[in-house]
mmCIF file of C-alpha atoms in Angstrom:
data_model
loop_
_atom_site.group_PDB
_atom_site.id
_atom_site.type_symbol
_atom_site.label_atom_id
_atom_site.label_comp_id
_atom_site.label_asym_id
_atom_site.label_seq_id
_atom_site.Cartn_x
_atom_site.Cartn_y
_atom_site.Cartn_z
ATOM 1 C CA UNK A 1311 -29.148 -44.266 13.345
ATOM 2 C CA UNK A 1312 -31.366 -41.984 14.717
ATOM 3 C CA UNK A 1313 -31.770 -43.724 18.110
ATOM 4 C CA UNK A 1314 -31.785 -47.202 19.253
ATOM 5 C CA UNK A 1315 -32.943 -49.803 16.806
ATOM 6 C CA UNK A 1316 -35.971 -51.486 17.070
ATOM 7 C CA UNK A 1317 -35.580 -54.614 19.612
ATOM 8 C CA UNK A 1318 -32.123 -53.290 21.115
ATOM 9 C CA UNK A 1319 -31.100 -53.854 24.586
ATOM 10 C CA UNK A 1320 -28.865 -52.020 26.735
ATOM 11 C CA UNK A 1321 -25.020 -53.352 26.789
ATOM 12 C CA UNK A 1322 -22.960 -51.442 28.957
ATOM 13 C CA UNK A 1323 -22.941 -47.582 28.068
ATOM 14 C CA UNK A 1324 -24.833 -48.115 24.990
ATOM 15 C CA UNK A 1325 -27.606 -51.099 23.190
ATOM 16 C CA UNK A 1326 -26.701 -54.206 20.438
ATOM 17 C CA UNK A 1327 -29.075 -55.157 18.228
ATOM 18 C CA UNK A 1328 -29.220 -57.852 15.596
ATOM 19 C CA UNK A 1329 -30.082 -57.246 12.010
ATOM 20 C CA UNK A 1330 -29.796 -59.909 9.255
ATOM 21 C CA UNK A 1331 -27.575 -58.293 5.951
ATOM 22 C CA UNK A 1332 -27.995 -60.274 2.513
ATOM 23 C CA UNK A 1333 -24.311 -59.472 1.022
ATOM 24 C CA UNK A 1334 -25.638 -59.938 -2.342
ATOM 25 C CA UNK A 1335 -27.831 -57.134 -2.260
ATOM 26 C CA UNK A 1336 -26.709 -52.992 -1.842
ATOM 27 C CA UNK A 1337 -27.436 -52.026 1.518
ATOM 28 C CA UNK A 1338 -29.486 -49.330 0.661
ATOM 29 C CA UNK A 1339 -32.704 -51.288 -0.073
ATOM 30 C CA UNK A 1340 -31.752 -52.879 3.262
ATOM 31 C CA UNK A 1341 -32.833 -50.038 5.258
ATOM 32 C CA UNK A 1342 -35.803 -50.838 7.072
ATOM 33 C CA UNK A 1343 -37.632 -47.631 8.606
ATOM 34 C CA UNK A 1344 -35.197 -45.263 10.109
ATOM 35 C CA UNK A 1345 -32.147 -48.215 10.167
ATOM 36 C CA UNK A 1346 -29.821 -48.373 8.047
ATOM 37 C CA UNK A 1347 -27.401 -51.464 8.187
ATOM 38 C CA UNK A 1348 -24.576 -48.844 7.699
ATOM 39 C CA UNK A 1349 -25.207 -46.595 10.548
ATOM 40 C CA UNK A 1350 -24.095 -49.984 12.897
ATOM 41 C CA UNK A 1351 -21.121 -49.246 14.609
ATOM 42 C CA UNK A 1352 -19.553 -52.701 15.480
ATOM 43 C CA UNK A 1353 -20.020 -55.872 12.636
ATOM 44 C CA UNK A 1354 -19.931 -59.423 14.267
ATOM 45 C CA UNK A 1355 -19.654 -62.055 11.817
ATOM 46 C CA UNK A 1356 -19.328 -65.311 12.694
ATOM 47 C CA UNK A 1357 -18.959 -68.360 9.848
ATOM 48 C CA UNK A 1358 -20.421 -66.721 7.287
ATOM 49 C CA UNK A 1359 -17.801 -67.193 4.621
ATOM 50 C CA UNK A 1360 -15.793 -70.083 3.345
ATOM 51 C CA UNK A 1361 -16.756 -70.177 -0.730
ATOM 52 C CA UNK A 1362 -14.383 -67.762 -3.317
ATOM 53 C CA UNK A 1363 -18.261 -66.870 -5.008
ATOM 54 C CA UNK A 1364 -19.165 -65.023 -1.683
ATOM 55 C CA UNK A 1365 -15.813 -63.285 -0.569
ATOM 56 C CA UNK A 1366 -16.545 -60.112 -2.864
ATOM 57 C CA UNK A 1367 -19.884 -59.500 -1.710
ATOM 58 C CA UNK A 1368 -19.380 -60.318 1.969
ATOM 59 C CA UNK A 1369 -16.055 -57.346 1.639
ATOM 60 C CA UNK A 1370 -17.922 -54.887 -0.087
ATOM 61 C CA UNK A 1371 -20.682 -54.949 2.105
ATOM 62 C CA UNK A 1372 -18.392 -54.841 5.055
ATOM 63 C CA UNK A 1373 -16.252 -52.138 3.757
ATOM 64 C CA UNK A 1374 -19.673 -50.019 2.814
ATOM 65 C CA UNK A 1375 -20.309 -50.416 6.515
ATOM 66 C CA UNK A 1376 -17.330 -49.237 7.549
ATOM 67 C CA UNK A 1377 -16.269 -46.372 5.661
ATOM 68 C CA UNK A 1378 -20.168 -44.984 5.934
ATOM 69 C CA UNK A 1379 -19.845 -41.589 7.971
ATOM 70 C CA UNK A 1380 -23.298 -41.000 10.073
ATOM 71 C CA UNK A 1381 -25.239 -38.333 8.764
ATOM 72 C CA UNK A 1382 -23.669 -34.821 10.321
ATOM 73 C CA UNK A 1383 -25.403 -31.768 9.422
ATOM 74 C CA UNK A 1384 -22.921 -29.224 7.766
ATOM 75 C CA UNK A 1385 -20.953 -26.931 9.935
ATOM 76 C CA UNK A 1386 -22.620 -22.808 9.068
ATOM 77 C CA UNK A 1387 -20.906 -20.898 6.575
ATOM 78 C CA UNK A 1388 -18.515 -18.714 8.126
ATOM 79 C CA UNK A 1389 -20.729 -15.317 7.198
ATOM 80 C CA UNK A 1390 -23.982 -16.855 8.326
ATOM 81 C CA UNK A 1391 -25.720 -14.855 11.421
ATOM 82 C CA UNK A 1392 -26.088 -16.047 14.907
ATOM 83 C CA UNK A 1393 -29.313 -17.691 15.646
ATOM 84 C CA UNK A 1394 -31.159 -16.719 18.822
ATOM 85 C CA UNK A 1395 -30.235 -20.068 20.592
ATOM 86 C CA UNK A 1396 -26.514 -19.410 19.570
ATOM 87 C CA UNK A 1397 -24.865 -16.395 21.391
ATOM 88 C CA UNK A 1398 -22.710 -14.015 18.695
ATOM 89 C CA UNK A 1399 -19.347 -14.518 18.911
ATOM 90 C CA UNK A 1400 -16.771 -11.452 19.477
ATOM 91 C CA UNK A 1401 -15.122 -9.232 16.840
ATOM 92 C CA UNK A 1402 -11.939 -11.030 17.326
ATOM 93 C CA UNK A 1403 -12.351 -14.444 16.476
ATOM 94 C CA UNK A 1404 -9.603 -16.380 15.346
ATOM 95 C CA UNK A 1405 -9.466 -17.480 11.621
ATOM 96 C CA UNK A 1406 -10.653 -20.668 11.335
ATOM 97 C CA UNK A 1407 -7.373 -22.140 10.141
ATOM 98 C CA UNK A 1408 -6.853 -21.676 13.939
ATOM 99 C CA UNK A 1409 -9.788 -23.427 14.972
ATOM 100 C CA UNK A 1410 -9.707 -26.786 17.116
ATOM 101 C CA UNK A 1411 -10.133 -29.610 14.735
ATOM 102 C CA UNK A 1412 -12.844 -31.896 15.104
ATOM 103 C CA UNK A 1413 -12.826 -34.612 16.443
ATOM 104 C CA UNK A 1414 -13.431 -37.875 14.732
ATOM 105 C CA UNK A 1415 -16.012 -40.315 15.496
ATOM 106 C CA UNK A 1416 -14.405 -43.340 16.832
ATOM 107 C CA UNK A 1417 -13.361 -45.681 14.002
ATOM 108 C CA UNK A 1418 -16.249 -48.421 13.301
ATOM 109 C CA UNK A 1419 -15.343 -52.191 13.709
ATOM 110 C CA UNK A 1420 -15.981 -55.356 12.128
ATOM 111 C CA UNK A 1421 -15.139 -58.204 13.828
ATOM 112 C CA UNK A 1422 -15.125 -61.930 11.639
ATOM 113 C CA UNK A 1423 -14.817 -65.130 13.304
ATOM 114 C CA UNK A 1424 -13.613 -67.374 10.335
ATOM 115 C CA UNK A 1425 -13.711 -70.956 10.124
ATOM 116 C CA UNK A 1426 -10.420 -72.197 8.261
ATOM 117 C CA UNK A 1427 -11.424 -74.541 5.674
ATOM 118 C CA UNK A 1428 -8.573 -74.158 3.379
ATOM 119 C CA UNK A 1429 -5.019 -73.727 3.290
ATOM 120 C CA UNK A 1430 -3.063 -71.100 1.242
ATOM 121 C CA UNK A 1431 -2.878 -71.759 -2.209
ATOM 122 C CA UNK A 1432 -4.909 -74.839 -2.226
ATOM 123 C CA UNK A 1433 -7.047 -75.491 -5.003
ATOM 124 C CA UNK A 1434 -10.226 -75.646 -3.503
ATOM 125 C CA UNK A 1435 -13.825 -73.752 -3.600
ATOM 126 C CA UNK A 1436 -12.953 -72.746 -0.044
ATOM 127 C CA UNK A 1437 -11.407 -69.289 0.332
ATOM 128 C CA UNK A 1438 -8.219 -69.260 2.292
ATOM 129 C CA UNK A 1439 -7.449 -66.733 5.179
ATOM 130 C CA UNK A 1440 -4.498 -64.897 3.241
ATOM 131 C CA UNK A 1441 -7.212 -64.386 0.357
ATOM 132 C CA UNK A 1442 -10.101 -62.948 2.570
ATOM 133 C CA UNK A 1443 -7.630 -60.519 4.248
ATOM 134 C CA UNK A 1444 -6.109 -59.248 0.830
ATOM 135 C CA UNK A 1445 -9.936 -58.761 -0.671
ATOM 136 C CA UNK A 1446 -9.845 -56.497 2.610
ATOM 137 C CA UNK A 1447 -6.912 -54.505 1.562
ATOM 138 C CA UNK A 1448 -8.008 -54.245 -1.942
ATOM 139 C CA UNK A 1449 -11.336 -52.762 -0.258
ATOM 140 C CA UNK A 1450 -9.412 -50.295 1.144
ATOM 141 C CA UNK A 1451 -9.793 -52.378 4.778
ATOM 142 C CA UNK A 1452 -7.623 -53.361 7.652
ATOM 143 C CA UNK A 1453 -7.721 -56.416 8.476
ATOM 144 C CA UNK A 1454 -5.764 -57.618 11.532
ATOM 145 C CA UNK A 1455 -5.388 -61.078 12.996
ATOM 146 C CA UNK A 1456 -7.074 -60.979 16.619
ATOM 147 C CA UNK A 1457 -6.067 -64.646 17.332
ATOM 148 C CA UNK A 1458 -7.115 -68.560 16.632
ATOM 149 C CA UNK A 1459 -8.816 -70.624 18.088
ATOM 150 C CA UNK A 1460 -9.280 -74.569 17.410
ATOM 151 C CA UNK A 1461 -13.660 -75.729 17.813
ATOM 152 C CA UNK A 1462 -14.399 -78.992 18.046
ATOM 153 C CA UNK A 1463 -16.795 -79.602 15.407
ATOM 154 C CA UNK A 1464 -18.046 -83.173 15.904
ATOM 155 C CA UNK A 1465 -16.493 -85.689 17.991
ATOM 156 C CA UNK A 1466 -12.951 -86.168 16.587
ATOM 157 C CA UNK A 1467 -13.470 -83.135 13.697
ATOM 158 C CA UNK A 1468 -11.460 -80.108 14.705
ATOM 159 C CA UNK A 1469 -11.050 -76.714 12.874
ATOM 160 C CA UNK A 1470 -9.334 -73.990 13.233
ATOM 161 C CA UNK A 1471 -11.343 -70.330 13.629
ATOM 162 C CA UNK A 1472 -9.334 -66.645 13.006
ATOM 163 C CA UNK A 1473 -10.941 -63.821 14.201
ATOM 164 C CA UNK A 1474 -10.227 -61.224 12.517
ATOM 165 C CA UNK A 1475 -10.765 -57.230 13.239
ATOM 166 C CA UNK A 1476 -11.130 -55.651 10.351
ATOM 167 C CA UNK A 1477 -11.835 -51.345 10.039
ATOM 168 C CA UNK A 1478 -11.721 -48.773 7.369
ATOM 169 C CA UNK A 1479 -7.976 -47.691 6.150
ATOM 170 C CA UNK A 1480 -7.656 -44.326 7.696
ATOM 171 C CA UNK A 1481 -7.318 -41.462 5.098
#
């Protein structure tokens, strides 16, 4: 984004803020003044999907997320003219095949804490695990299991949560 979001506050070296996503919707008419649900650089979900209907929207929102590179502004062409804030460079400048690549941003991350309603290949409305993390991969995603936990949900109702880390496949 182009600075902290409105209502962030400071977390270590950087800020979090909280923004509320619709999954059904394209996150471009979720940008709300200068910022744009993409631009986030960590996703925490927690519970938000258990029904088949909603595992398509929830991944392809989460994979838009990931794989959207902040705005950079494009490197000069290599004839362009120094400006006067940028000193001129020497007659023997390597070829740019030669250069120092750049370096990459560092990967964004999603993390999903999912409540296991469903076992594999049950015939329920309830997605299973195995079935969220393939709708990953087929989103070109990586999901990886972080770890379970079991939450007590009411006295004598347990369930099992996976959290899940999920980033963009790397090219």
């Amino acid at each position: 984004g182009a600075g902290p979001w409105h209502g962030a506050q400071p977390l270590g070296k950087g800020s979090v803020a909280s923004m509320p996503v619709d999954f059904c919707k394209p996150l471009s008419q979720q940008v709300r003044g200068p910022h744009d649900p993409r631009s986030a650089e960590v996703v925490l979900a927690i519970d938000i999907v258990w029904l088949r209907e909603l595992v398509a929207p929830l991944v392809a929102t989460m994979a838009d997320i990931l794989t959207h590179a902040p705005h950079q502004p494009a490197p000069p062409p290599p004839d362009a003219q120094p400006s006067a804030s940028q000193p001129a460079t020497s007659a023997t400048t390597e070829p740019s095949s030669q250069q120092q690549p750049q370096q990459r941003p560092a990967p964004k991350v999603g993390l999903l804490a999912f409540g296991e309603r469903a076992r594999e290949g049950s015939a329920t409305s309830f997605v299973a695990l195995g079935e969220l993390c393939a709708a990953f991969e087929a989103a070109g995603c990586v999901p990886t299991l972080l770890g379970r936990v079991v939450v007590e949900r009411e006295p004598g109702e347990s369930m099992s949560v996976a959290v899940l880390q999920v980033t963009a496949a790397q090219p």
